[in-house]
Protein backbone atom coordinates (compact mmCIF):
# COMPACT_ATOMS: atom_id res chain seq x y z
CA MET A 1 19.74 90.88 -64.28
CA ASN A 2 20.02 87.27 -65.00
CA THR A 3 17.39 85.15 -63.56
CA VAL A 4 18.57 81.75 -62.52
CA THR A 5 15.93 79.19 -62.59
CA ARG A 6 16.51 76.22 -60.27
CA LEU A 7 14.83 73.05 -61.42
CA THR A 8 13.97 70.68 -58.61
CA LYS A 9 13.48 67.06 -59.44
CA THR A 10 10.43 65.77 -57.82
CA ALA A 11 10.86 62.38 -56.14
CA PRO A 12 8.42 59.73 -57.23
CA ALA A 13 5.54 59.16 -54.88
CA ALA A 14 6.05 56.26 -52.46
CA PRO A 15 3.71 53.37 -52.95
CA VAL A 16 0.83 53.34 -50.55
CA VAL A 17 1.13 50.38 -48.17
CA GLN A 18 -2.02 49.44 -46.34
CA GLU A 19 -1.08 48.25 -42.87
CA VAL A 20 -2.86 45.15 -41.67
CA SER A 21 -4.19 45.65 -38.21
CA PRO A 22 -3.14 42.94 -35.78
CA ALA A 23 -6.78 42.71 -34.78
CA ARG A 24 -7.66 41.18 -38.15
CA PRO A 25 -5.80 37.85 -37.78
CA ALA A 26 -6.98 37.73 -34.17
CA SER A 27 -10.61 38.14 -35.26
CA LEU A 28 -10.10 35.56 -37.98
CA GLY A 29 -8.53 33.19 -35.47
CA ARG A 30 -11.38 33.54 -33.02
CA ALA A 31 -13.92 33.01 -35.79
CA LEU A 32 -12.12 29.91 -37.09
CA ALA A 33 -11.74 28.51 -33.58
CA ALA A 34 -15.40 28.98 -32.71
CA ALA A 35 -16.69 27.70 -36.06
CA GLY A 36 -14.21 24.82 -36.13
CA GLY A 37 -15.11 23.77 -32.60
CA ALA A 38 -18.80 23.81 -33.49
CA LEU A 39 -18.15 21.78 -36.66
CA THR A 40 -16.04 19.29 -34.72
CA ALA A 41 -18.82 18.83 -32.19
CA ALA A 42 -21.44 18.53 -34.96
CA SER A 43 -19.39 15.88 -36.80
CA THR A 44 -20.09 13.45 -33.96
CA LEU A 45 -23.74 13.29 -35.00
CA VAL A 46 -22.95 11.37 -38.20
CA ALA A 47 -21.57 7.87 -38.65
CA TRP A 48 -17.79 7.46 -38.77
CA THR A 49 -17.73 3.83 -39.84
CA TRP A 50 -20.09 1.29 -41.35
CA THR A 51 -19.79 -1.62 -38.89
CA PRO A 52 -20.43 -1.85 -35.13
CA ALA A 53 -17.39 -4.14 -34.87
CA PHE A 54 -15.30 -1.14 -33.81
CA PRO A 55 -15.68 -0.43 -30.05
CA GLY A 56 -18.34 2.10 -29.20
CA ASP A 57 -20.56 1.65 -32.28
CA LEU A 58 -19.78 4.68 -34.44
CA THR A 59 -22.44 3.79 -37.01
CA VAL A 60 -25.34 5.74 -35.48
CA ASN A 61 -26.54 8.98 -37.04
CA GLY A 62 -27.88 11.69 -34.75
CA TRP A 63 -26.24 10.46 -31.56
CA PRO A 64 -22.55 10.24 -30.56
CA GLY A 65 -21.04 7.01 -29.34
CA GLY A 66 -17.64 5.72 -28.25
CA LEU A 67 -14.79 7.98 -29.27
CA GLN A 68 -17.30 10.45 -30.73
CA VAL A 69 -18.28 11.43 -27.18
CA LEU A 70 -14.67 12.48 -26.52
CA THR A 71 -14.51 14.49 -29.75
CA LEU A 72 -17.81 16.15 -28.79
CA ALA A 73 -16.42 17.12 -25.39
CA SER A 74 -13.25 18.60 -26.95
CA GLY A 75 -15.30 20.52 -29.51
CA LEU A 76 -17.57 22.03 -26.87
CA LEU A 77 -14.58 23.05 -24.73
CA THR A 78 -13.04 24.71 -27.80
CA VAL A 79 -16.25 26.66 -28.48
CA LEU A 80 -16.44 27.72 -24.83
CA ALA A 81 -12.84 29.00 -24.85
CA ALA A 82 -13.38 30.74 -28.21
CA LEU A 83 -16.43 32.57 -26.88
CA GLY A 84 -14.38 33.60 -23.87
CA ALA A 85 -11.67 34.88 -26.21
CA TYR A 86 -14.32 36.92 -28.04
CA GLY A 87 -15.26 38.48 -24.73
CA VAL A 88 -18.87 37.42 -25.12
CA ARG A 89 -20.83 38.39 -22.06
CA GLY A 90 -21.36 35.38 -19.84
CA PHE A 91 -18.37 33.40 -21.19
CA ARG A 92 -15.36 35.46 -20.06
CA TRP A 93 -15.33 33.53 -16.79
CA ALA A 94 -14.24 30.44 -18.71
CA VAL A 95 -10.76 31.85 -19.38
CA PRO A 96 -9.82 34.16 -16.49
CA ALA A 97 -6.06 33.63 -17.02
CA GLY A 98 -6.13 34.00 -20.82
CA ALA A 99 -7.76 32.23 -23.74
CA THR A 100 -5.01 31.66 -26.29
CA THR A 101 -3.05 28.83 -24.68
CA ALA A 102 -6.17 27.16 -23.32
CA LEU A 103 -7.87 27.40 -26.71
CA ARG A 104 -4.86 25.85 -28.41
CA LEU A 105 -4.82 22.94 -25.98
CA PHE A 106 -8.56 22.28 -26.33
CA ALA A 107 -8.27 22.41 -30.13
CA LEU A 108 -5.24 20.13 -30.14
CA GLY A 109 -7.13 17.71 -27.90
CA GLY A 110 -10.00 17.54 -30.38
CA LEU A 111 -7.56 17.08 -33.25
CA ALA A 112 -5.63 14.34 -31.44
CA VAL A 113 -8.62 12.25 -30.35
CA THR A 114 -10.40 12.59 -33.71
CA TRP A 115 -7.38 11.58 -35.77
CA PHE A 116 -6.69 8.80 -33.26
CA ALA A 117 -10.23 7.52 -33.85
CA VAL A 118 -9.79 7.59 -37.64
CA GLY A 119 -6.45 5.82 -37.34
CA ALA A 120 -7.82 3.24 -34.92
CA ILE A 121 -10.75 2.47 -37.25
CA SER A 122 -8.35 2.00 -40.16
CA TRP A 123 -5.96 -0.17 -38.13
CA THR A 124 -8.58 -2.30 -36.38
CA LEU A 125 -10.89 -2.91 -39.35
CA GLY A 126 -8.14 -3.31 -41.92
CA GLY A 127 -7.87 -0.12 -43.96
CA SER A 128 -9.04 3.46 -44.34
CA ILE A 129 -11.81 2.24 -46.65
CA ASN A 130 -13.74 1.45 -43.44
CA VAL A 131 -13.90 5.16 -42.52
CA GLU A 132 -17.20 6.69 -43.62
CA PRO A 133 -17.38 10.25 -45.05
CA GLY A 134 -18.53 11.45 -41.63
CA GLY A 135 -15.22 10.34 -40.15
CA TRP A 136 -13.22 12.23 -42.78
CA PHE A 137 -15.42 15.28 -42.25
CA ALA A 138 -14.67 15.11 -38.52
CA ALA A 139 -10.93 14.80 -39.21
CA ALA A 140 -10.99 17.85 -41.49
CA ALA A 141 -13.20 19.86 -39.12
CA SER A 142 -10.83 19.22 -36.20
CA VAL A 143 -8.01 20.98 -38.09
CA VAL A 144 -9.91 24.26 -38.39
CA PRO A 145 -9.92 25.30 -34.69
CA VAL A 146 -6.21 24.47 -34.41
CA VAL A 147 -5.42 26.87 -37.27
CA GLY A 148 -7.64 29.53 -35.73
CA ALA A 149 -6.14 29.11 -32.25
CA PHE A 150 -2.60 29.61 -33.54
CA LEU A 151 -3.61 32.84 -35.29
CA LEU A 152 -4.42 34.41 -31.93
CA PRO A 153 -1.82 36.56 -30.14
CA GLN A 154 -0.32 35.48 -26.86
CA ASP A 155 -2.24 36.08 -23.66
CA PRO A 156 -1.47 39.27 -21.72
CA ARG A 157 0.89 38.89 -18.80
CA VAL A 158 -1.66 40.16 -16.27
CA PRO A 159 -4.59 37.71 -16.01
CA LEU A 160 -8.15 38.81 -15.53
CA LYS A 161 -9.08 39.13 -11.88
CA PRO A 162 -12.12 36.90 -11.34
CA ARG A 163 -15.25 38.44 -9.96
CA GLN A 164 -15.99 37.62 -6.34
CA LEU A 165 -18.96 35.26 -6.06
CA PRO A 166 -21.36 34.89 -3.16
CA SER A 167 -20.68 32.01 -0.80
CA TRP A 168 -23.63 29.95 -1.98
CA ALA A 169 -22.43 30.16 -5.58
CA GLU A 170 -18.93 29.05 -4.56
CA LEU A 171 -20.39 26.08 -2.70
CA LEU A 172 -22.44 25.14 -5.76
CA LEU A 173 -19.32 25.30 -7.93
CA ILE A 174 -17.48 22.97 -5.55
CA ALA A 175 -20.40 20.51 -5.62
CA ALA A 176 -20.55 20.72 -9.42
CA ALA A 177 -16.80 20.05 -9.66
CA ALA A 178 -17.15 16.98 -7.44
CA GLY A 179 -20.01 15.71 -9.60
CA ALA A 180 -18.01 16.32 -12.78
CA GLY A 181 -15.09 14.41 -11.29
CA LEU A 182 -17.38 11.46 -10.50
CA LEU A 183 -18.77 11.54 -14.04
CA VAL A 184 -15.29 11.59 -15.62
CA PHE A 185 -14.01 8.78 -13.39
CA THR A 186 -17.09 6.61 -13.99
CA TYR A 187 -16.76 7.08 -17.75
CA GLY A 188 -13.03 6.38 -17.74
CA ILE A 189 -13.20 3.25 -15.62
CA GLY A 190 -15.89 1.85 -17.92
CA THR A 191 -13.79 2.15 -21.10
CA GLU A 192 -11.45 -0.43 -22.58
CA GLY A 193 -8.73 -0.53 -25.22
CA GLU A 194 -9.05 2.18 -27.86
CA LEU A 195 -11.75 3.98 -25.89
CA PHE A 196 -9.52 4.25 -22.84
CA ALA A 197 -6.61 5.50 -24.95
CA GLY A 198 -8.87 8.18 -26.40
CA PHE A 199 -10.09 9.02 -22.91
CA LEU A 200 -6.49 9.56 -21.74
CA ILE A 201 -5.78 11.82 -24.73
CA THR A 202 -8.88 13.93 -24.16
CA ALA A 203 -8.48 14.10 -20.39
CA GLY A 204 -4.82 15.11 -20.69
CA PHE A 205 -5.42 17.98 -23.10
CA ALA A 206 -8.57 19.08 -21.26
CA ALA A 207 -6.81 19.16 -17.88
CA ALA A 208 -3.91 21.14 -19.35
CA GLY A 209 -6.33 23.54 -21.04
CA LEU A 210 -8.34 24.08 -17.87
CA ALA A 211 -5.12 24.77 -15.98
CA LYS A 212 -3.92 27.32 -18.55
CA ALA A 213 -7.35 28.94 -18.61
CA GLY A 214 -7.06 29.52 -14.87
CA LEU A 215 -10.11 27.45 -13.92
CA LEU A 216 -8.18 24.86 -11.92
CA ALA A 217 -6.43 27.62 -9.98
CA ARG A 218 -9.82 29.22 -9.35
CA LEU A 219 -11.22 25.90 -8.12
CA THR A 220 -8.17 25.39 -5.90
CA GLY A 221 -8.80 28.79 -4.35
CA LEU A 222 -12.43 27.93 -3.71
CA THR A 223 -11.55 24.61 -2.04
CA ALA A 224 -8.97 26.37 0.11
CA ARG A 225 -11.61 28.82 1.36
CA HIS A 226 -14.21 26.09 1.89
CA ARG A 227 -12.01 23.13 2.83
CA THR A 228 -14.64 21.32 4.89
CA THR A 229 -17.27 21.61 2.17
CA ALA A 230 -14.79 20.52 -0.51
CA SER A 231 -13.78 17.44 1.52
CA ALA A 232 -17.41 16.56 2.16
CA ALA A 233 -18.34 16.97 -1.52
CA THR A 234 -15.42 14.76 -2.59
CA LEU A 235 -16.38 12.09 -0.07
CA VAL A 236 -20.04 12.15 -1.14
CA ALA A 237 -19.03 11.83 -4.80
CA ALA A 238 -16.82 8.84 -3.96
CA ILE A 239 -19.60 7.20 -1.92
CA ALA A 240 -21.96 7.66 -4.88
CA PHE A 241 -19.68 5.67 -7.20
CA PRO A 242 -21.11 2.22 -6.26
CA PHE A 243 -24.61 3.61 -6.90
CA THR A 244 -23.86 4.66 -10.50
CA GLY A 245 -24.76 1.24 -11.89
CA SER A 246 -21.16 0.04 -12.31
CA ASP A 247 -20.88 -3.75 -12.18
CA GLU A 248 -18.69 -5.79 -9.84
CA THR A 249 -15.78 -5.83 -12.29
CA TYR A 250 -15.45 -2.06 -12.09
CA MET A 251 -16.04 -2.17 -8.34
CA SER A 252 -13.07 -4.52 -7.95
CA VAL A 253 -10.97 -2.06 -9.95
CA GLY A 254 -12.14 0.75 -7.69
CA VAL A 255 -11.21 -1.20 -4.53
CA ASN A 256 -7.72 -1.97 -5.80
CA ILE A 257 -7.20 1.65 -6.87
CA LEU A 258 -8.08 2.79 -3.34
CA ILE A 259 -5.69 0.24 -1.82
CA PHE A 260 -2.92 1.31 -4.20
CA ALA A 261 -3.66 5.00 -3.58
CA THR A 262 -3.71 4.61 0.21
CA VAL A 263 -0.35 2.86 0.22
CA ALA A 264 1.04 5.53 -2.12
CA LEU A 265 -0.18 8.21 0.27
CA GLY A 266 1.61 6.44 3.12
CA LEU A 267 4.79 6.36 1.03
CA ASN A 268 4.30 10.08 0.44
CA VAL A 269 4.89 10.64 4.15
CA VAL A 270 8.33 9.06 3.78
CA VAL A 271 9.29 10.38 0.35
CA GLY A 272 7.24 13.56 -0.05
CA LEU A 273 7.45 15.03 3.44
CA ALA A 274 10.64 13.62 4.95
CA GLY A 275 12.54 13.20 1.68
CA LEU A 276 13.61 9.57 2.34
CA LEU A 277 13.95 7.38 -0.74
CA ASP A 278 12.34 4.03 0.19
CA LEU A 279 12.55 1.33 -2.49
CA GLY A 280 11.14 -1.51 -0.39
CA TYR A 281 7.98 0.14 0.89
CA VAL A 282 5.64 -2.49 -0.55
CA ALA A 283 7.00 -4.94 2.04
CA PHE A 284 5.07 -3.06 4.75
CA LEU A 285 1.87 -3.64 2.77
CA GLY A 286 2.78 -7.34 2.77
CA VAL A 287 3.42 -7.34 6.51
CA GLY A 288 -0.06 -5.95 7.15
CA ALA A 289 -1.68 -8.39 4.71
CA TYR A 290 0.07 -11.46 6.19
CA THR A 291 -0.71 -10.31 9.73
CA ALA A 292 -4.40 -9.98 8.87
CA ALA A 293 -4.39 -13.38 7.16
CA LEU A 294 -2.88 -15.02 10.25
CA VAL A 295 -5.34 -13.52 12.75
CA SER A 296 -8.58 -13.39 10.70
CA GLY A 297 -9.58 -17.04 10.86
CA ALA A 298 -8.12 -18.34 7.58
CA SER A 299 -8.22 -22.13 7.40
CA ALA A 300 -4.50 -22.25 6.50
CA SER A 301 -3.44 -19.86 9.26
CA ALA A 302 -0.65 -21.20 11.48
CA LEU A 303 -2.04 -19.30 14.47
CA GLY A 304 -5.63 -20.56 14.19
CA ILE A 305 -7.23 -17.48 15.73
CA HIS A 306 -10.04 -15.25 14.49
CA LEU A 307 -9.95 -11.67 15.71
CA PRO A 308 -12.64 -9.09 14.87
CA PHE A 309 -11.84 -6.69 12.07
CA TRP A 310 -10.94 -3.74 14.28
CA ALA A 311 -8.41 -5.91 16.12
CA ALA A 312 -7.00 -7.24 12.84
CA VAL A 313 -6.56 -3.67 11.57
CA LEU A 314 -4.75 -2.67 14.75
CA ALA A 315 -2.58 -5.78 14.57
CA GLY A 316 -1.66 -5.15 10.93
CA GLY A 317 -0.83 -1.50 11.57
CA LEU A 318 1.14 -2.17 14.76
CA VAL A 319 3.18 -5.06 13.34
CA SER A 320 4.00 -2.99 10.24
CA MET A 321 5.00 -0.07 12.46
CA LEU A 322 7.21 -2.41 14.51
CA PHE A 323 8.93 -3.58 11.33
CA GLY A 324 9.36 0.05 10.29
CA LEU A 325 11.07 0.83 13.60
CA LEU A 326 13.27 -2.27 13.44
CA ILE A 327 14.38 -1.53 9.89
CA GLY A 328 14.62 2.23 10.31
CA ALA A 329 16.57 2.37 13.57
CA PRO A 330 19.82 0.91 12.19
CA THR A 331 19.52 2.26 8.64
CA LEU A 332 18.28 5.85 8.87
CA ARG A 333 21.71 7.10 9.84
CA VAL A 334 22.70 6.76 6.17
CA ARG A 335 21.41 9.09 3.48
CA GLY A 336 20.57 9.25 -0.20
CA ASP A 337 21.55 6.32 -2.39
CA TYR A 338 22.76 4.26 0.56
CA LEU A 339 19.36 4.46 2.24
CA ALA A 340 17.67 3.49 -1.04
CA ILE A 341 19.90 0.40 -1.34
CA VAL A 342 19.19 -0.66 2.27
CA THR A 343 15.41 -0.33 1.83
CA LEU A 344 15.58 -2.21 -1.45
CA GLY A 345 17.38 -5.00 0.37
CA PHE A 346 14.69 -5.09 3.06
CA GLY A 347 11.97 -5.50 0.44
CA GLU A 348 13.78 -8.43 -1.16
CA ILE A 349 14.51 -10.02 2.23
CA PHE A 350 10.81 -9.87 3.12
CA ARG A 351 9.74 -11.57 -0.12
CA ILE A 352 12.38 -14.30 0.22
CA ALA A 353 11.55 -14.84 3.90
CA VAL A 354 7.81 -15.37 3.32
CA ASN A 355 8.67 -17.74 0.48
CA ASN A 356 10.84 -19.85 2.79
CA LEU A 357 8.51 -19.97 5.81
CA ASP A 358 6.68 -22.94 4.29
CA GLY A 359 7.47 -25.78 6.72
CA LYS A 360 10.35 -27.08 4.60
CA SER A 361 12.98 -24.35 4.36
CA GLY A 362 11.79 -22.90 7.65
CA PRO A 363 8.86 -22.98 10.09
CA ASN A 364 5.39 -23.16 8.55
CA ILE A 365 4.06 -19.65 9.11
CA THR A 366 3.33 -17.98 5.78
CA GLY A 367 2.63 -21.05 3.61
CA GLY A 368 5.57 -20.36 1.30
CA PRO A 369 4.86 -19.69 -2.39
CA GLY A 370 1.26 -20.87 -1.96
CA GLY A 371 0.59 -18.20 0.64
CA ILE A 372 -2.37 -18.22 3.01
CA PRO A 373 -5.66 -18.96 1.18
CA ASN A 374 -9.31 -19.04 2.24
CA ILE A 375 -9.35 -15.78 4.16
CA PRO A 376 -13.00 -15.28 5.20
CA ASP A 377 -15.02 -12.21 4.34
CA LEU A 378 -15.34 -9.51 6.93
CA SER A 379 -18.31 -9.15 9.21
CA LEU A 380 -18.54 -5.79 10.96
CA PHE A 381 -21.43 -5.03 13.34
CA GLY A 382 -23.43 -7.81 11.72
CA PHE A 383 -22.80 -6.50 8.19
CA ASP A 384 -21.44 -9.29 5.98
CA PHE A 385 -19.14 -7.78 3.36
CA GLY A 386 -19.30 -10.92 1.25
CA ALA A 387 -23.08 -10.79 0.74
CA THR A 388 -25.15 -8.62 -1.59
CA HIS A 389 -27.11 -5.85 0.11
CA VAL A 390 -29.80 -3.61 -1.34
CA ILE A 391 -29.35 0.02 -0.31
CA ALA A 392 -31.64 2.74 -1.68
CA GLY A 393 -32.93 0.24 -4.24
CA VAL A 394 -29.42 -0.45 -5.60
CA PRO A 395 -27.89 -3.91 -5.06
CA LEU A 396 -24.33 -3.62 -3.73
CA GLY A 397 -22.18 -6.71 -4.18
CA ARG A 398 -19.05 -7.86 -2.41
CA PHE A 399 -16.61 -5.48 -4.10
CA ALA A 400 -18.97 -2.54 -3.65
CA ASN A 401 -19.05 -3.26 0.08
CA TYR A 402 -15.28 -3.42 0.26
CA PHE A 403 -15.04 -0.26 -1.83
CA LEU A 404 -17.02 1.66 0.77
CA LEU A 405 -14.92 0.18 3.56
CA MET A 406 -11.66 1.02 1.79
CA LEU A 407 -13.01 4.51 1.12
CA LEU A 408 -13.36 4.99 4.87
CA VAL A 409 -9.78 3.77 5.39
CA THR A 410 -8.53 6.13 2.67
CA ALA A 411 -10.38 9.05 4.24
CA VAL A 412 -8.74 8.32 7.61
CA VAL A 413 -5.30 8.14 5.97
CA VAL A 414 -5.93 11.44 4.17
CA VAL A 415 -6.90 13.14 7.44
CA VAL A 416 -3.81 11.73 9.16
CA PHE A 417 -1.58 12.92 6.31
CA GLN A 418 -3.07 16.42 6.32
CA ARG A 419 -2.90 16.84 10.09
CA VAL A 420 0.64 15.53 10.35
CA GLY A 421 1.82 17.55 7.35
CA GLU A 422 0.52 20.79 8.89
CA SER A 423 1.86 20.04 12.35
CA ARG A 424 5.19 20.97 13.87
CA THR A 425 6.49 17.50 13.04
CA GLY A 426 5.44 17.88 9.41
CA ARG A 427 7.21 21.23 9.11
CA ALA A 428 10.32 19.64 10.61
CA TRP A 429 10.12 16.84 8.00
CA VAL A 430 9.98 19.44 5.23
CA ALA A 431 13.01 21.19 6.71
CA ILE A 432 14.92 17.89 6.74
CA ARG A 433 13.86 17.23 3.15
CA GLU A 434 15.09 20.60 1.96
CA ASP A 435 18.40 20.64 3.84
CA GLU A 436 19.09 18.12 6.61
CA THR A 437 22.37 19.76 7.63
CA ALA A 438 20.70 23.15 8.10
CA ALA A 439 17.75 21.56 9.94
CA THR A 440 20.12 19.77 12.32
CA ALA A 441 21.99 23.00 12.93
CA MET A 442 18.70 24.63 13.93
CA GLY A 443 18.17 22.02 16.66
CA ILE A 444 15.96 19.50 14.84
CA ASN A 445 16.59 15.88 15.83
CA SER A 446 16.69 14.54 12.30
CA PHE A 447 17.19 10.88 13.21
CA LYS A 448 14.21 10.80 15.57
CA LEU A 449 11.92 12.57 13.12
CA LYS A 450 12.99 10.40 10.19
CA LEU A 451 12.29 7.31 12.30
CA ILE A 452 8.81 8.64 13.12
CA ALA A 453 8.14 9.20 9.41
CA PHE A 454 9.34 5.70 8.58
CA ALA A 455 7.17 4.14 11.29
CA LEU A 456 4.06 6.17 10.39
CA GLY A 457 4.39 5.34 6.69
CA ALA A 458 4.78 1.65 7.52
CA ALA A 459 1.70 1.70 9.78
CA LEU A 460 -0.47 3.28 7.07
CA ALA A 461 0.64 0.65 4.56
CA GLY A 462 -0.11 -2.10 7.08
CA VAL A 463 -3.66 -0.84 7.61
CA ALA A 464 -4.28 -0.94 3.86
CA GLY A 465 -2.80 -4.44 3.74
CA THR A 466 -5.39 -5.76 6.20
CA VAL A 467 -8.21 -4.83 3.83
CA GLN A 468 -6.32 -6.13 0.79
CA ALA A 469 -5.99 -9.56 2.42
CA HIS A 470 -9.77 -9.89 2.79
CA VAL A 471 -10.52 -8.48 -0.66
CA SER A 472 -8.24 -10.93 -2.45
CA TYR A 473 -9.24 -13.99 -0.32
CA ALA A 474 -5.57 -15.02 -0.21
CA VAL A 475 -2.10 -13.61 0.43
CA VAL A 476 0.85 -14.75 -1.71
CA PRO A 477 4.41 -13.34 -1.81
CA ASP A 478 4.63 -12.61 -5.56
CA PRO A 479 3.12 -9.06 -5.57
CA TYR A 480 5.44 -7.78 -2.83
CA GLN A 481 8.53 -7.10 -4.88
CA PHE A 482 10.41 -4.09 -6.20
CA ALA A 483 9.08 -4.25 -9.77
CA GLY A 484 6.52 -6.40 -11.53
CA ALA A 485 3.88 -6.49 -14.21
CA VAL A 486 0.99 -5.72 -11.86
CA PRO A 487 0.89 -3.03 -9.16
CA PRO A 488 1.20 -2.48 -6.32
CA ASN A 489 4.96 -2.92 -6.14
CA SER A 490 7.65 -0.58 -4.86
CA ALA A 491 8.54 0.83 -8.28
CA PHE A 492 4.92 1.66 -9.16
CA LEU A 493 4.26 3.10 -5.72
CA LEU A 494 7.25 5.41 -6.00
CA ALA A 495 6.23 6.37 -9.53
CA ALA A 496 2.70 7.16 -8.33
CA VAL A 497 4.09 9.55 -5.71
CA VAL A 498 6.57 11.25 -8.04
CA LEU A 499 4.23 11.52 -11.02
CA GLY A 500 1.28 12.63 -8.92
CA GLY A 501 3.23 15.18 -6.89
CA THR A 502 5.35 14.66 -3.79
CA GLY A 503 4.14 16.23 -0.59
CA THR A 504 0.52 16.59 -1.75
CA VAL A 505 -2.68 14.71 -0.96
CA ALA A 506 -4.33 14.61 -4.38
CA GLY A 507 -1.11 13.84 -6.28
CA PRO A 508 -0.52 10.24 -5.09
CA LEU A 509 -4.24 9.48 -5.37
CA ILE A 510 -4.33 10.58 -9.03
CA GLY A 511 -0.98 8.99 -9.82
CA ALA A 512 -2.00 5.67 -8.27
CA ALA A 513 -5.30 5.63 -10.18
CA LEU A 514 -3.56 6.28 -13.50
CA LEU A 515 -0.75 3.77 -12.95
CA TYR A 516 -3.23 1.08 -11.94
CA LEU A 517 -5.67 1.69 -14.77
CA ILE A 518 -3.25 2.17 -17.67
CA PRO A 519 -1.60 -1.30 -17.64
CA MET A 520 -4.96 -2.98 -17.10
CA LYS A 521 -6.93 -1.07 -19.71
CA LEU A 522 -4.35 -0.90 -22.51
CA GLN A 523 -3.85 -4.63 -22.98
CA PHE A 524 -3.58 -4.16 -26.75
CA MET A 525 -0.37 -2.17 -26.08
CA GLN A 526 1.08 -4.75 -23.71
CA ASP A 527 4.33 -5.12 -25.70
CA TYR A 528 4.86 -1.35 -25.70
CA GLN A 529 3.70 -0.43 -22.20
CA LEU A 530 7.18 0.17 -20.79
CA MET A 531 8.11 2.29 -23.79
CA ALA A 532 4.91 4.33 -23.42
CA PHE A 533 5.56 4.65 -19.69
CA GLY A 534 9.06 5.95 -20.35
CA ILE A 535 7.80 8.49 -22.88
CA ALA A 536 5.16 9.65 -20.41
CA LEU A 537 7.84 10.09 -17.74
CA ILE A 538 10.01 12.17 -20.07
CA LEU A 539 7.11 14.40 -21.09
CA LEU A 540 5.93 14.84 -17.53
CA MET A 541 9.38 15.74 -16.26
CA ARG A 542 9.71 18.22 -19.11
CA PHE A 543 6.36 19.97 -18.73
CA ARG A 544 5.38 19.18 -15.10
CA PRO A 545 8.60 18.64 -13.13
CA ASP A 546 6.72 18.97 -9.84
CA GLY A 547 4.19 16.29 -10.81
CA LEU A 548 0.56 16.48 -11.86
CA VAL A 549 -0.32 18.27 -8.61
CA ALA A 550 2.45 20.61 -7.49
CA ASP A 551 3.20 21.14 -3.82
CA ARG A 552 2.13 24.73 -3.12
CA ARG A 553 4.66 25.20 -0.32
CA LYS A 554 7.55 23.92 -2.42
CA ARG A 555 6.48 25.99 -5.41
CA MET A 556 6.35 29.16 -3.28
CA ASN A 557 9.83 28.42 -1.94
CA ASP A 558 11.17 27.91 -5.47
CA GLU A 559 9.60 31.17 -6.64
CA ALA A 560 11.06 33.02 -3.67
CA ALA A 561 14.50 31.53 -4.33
CA GLY A 562 14.26 32.52 -8.00
CA ALA A 563 13.24 36.07 -7.12
CA THR A 564 16.17 36.36 -4.70
CA ALA A 565 18.62 35.09 -7.32
């Protein structure tokens, strides 16, 4: 018997491959982010340059100054988000919607403002030789958290459900948020040039990071549950602004921001709620200002009468409303681009008319190009707004007094906007904005409601114009045009509404503040302001098409339409 032996060739052993756990790069990323954020914050305690000639004095060791404060804030936010990503007990609340995207934004904010500071030092002082080793250390340290943040995996689709807090804790959080907002605004309004540019960079990345972390949504939910407390806290924070030690220069900026914001909120009734494109809205502000100048006892007034302030406010609002009705009645039957052209024509007609009512080309009513000067300061219940008053040991000058008065006017306009927007008329405006044909088919009188929106928006602008006339001491026709170098004008008002968020309360207020501050603060970029403004518009439309503050109702409708499709 033959035995057959079968030889089997043994295959070579496969090389052993050690799989890398996905947790390892994640752990490395969290470690780099936390350490890099701490190093970035610590780098602000050493000098970045040798001379105090650069704004903010970055020559001090042991204490941050100028742009170092912004780098410190970005570093601390990065550390906070990194600890939340680690799941450290007591820090998970900082990133309820996920840590990765928020951490990346905080880290990029620190990188951007730090490298901007190094570049600004080199450009302003004439070369990178003026950057001290501490500045280069800060620039290198700011890269580390960015690398670590991009090693982290994407956030899970289901965000962490925040733990329910007791009512007293929620109220404290609302008060703390109002105080933080006051602190940020006071710091920003007190910066100039390079410092303000760095402030914009830091604030932009920080706001985006807080939104992605879910904290802004959490705060929005708290304010919705405690609306009265949130409104009161915001008002108290705004009232406290004149008591922060800001001088009269910053108070004048604050007054003009409130005037600009109030007029933008009135335009939001027309554009945001009713969907009417008005390109001559600033003319209603001029109507209110000229009316107040004529009836408030100005030496150059053609009427020669002096009404009390409450009567001047009513006169300015009523005359502006009358103009809104007169202009709106024959023009609101057209839509879209045609309506925009008609309103643009009205704005130009108003400016040309007040220029010609000078006693030569027409009757002497408005003073022509010279306007109506010498408008006296207000006196309300014996309180002279032009004098300095000491309240709680703090001297409040003329602009501080007018700031508090304009704050009251703004609060009234906000209440009117909220009440009208939530009323039956407001819901009808939204229906007309979304689809006028469908709204008309459902029995809504679109012409009547559009005319009411036009008249109400004009009245709100006229009320703001009465205060502006007294603040500026004189009324001239130059500011009341479609576009110009200095707001408010129709183009900037419309941009404030669109950029801030149509149909919202906070959107136009934020948009107006930014559009007023940016041209005034960035004088060193005067030749490039329009280019920077265009770039900002493109970026905003790409990443925030609904504006800085999105309309919740519109967003819910869009989501519902997308789900149906």
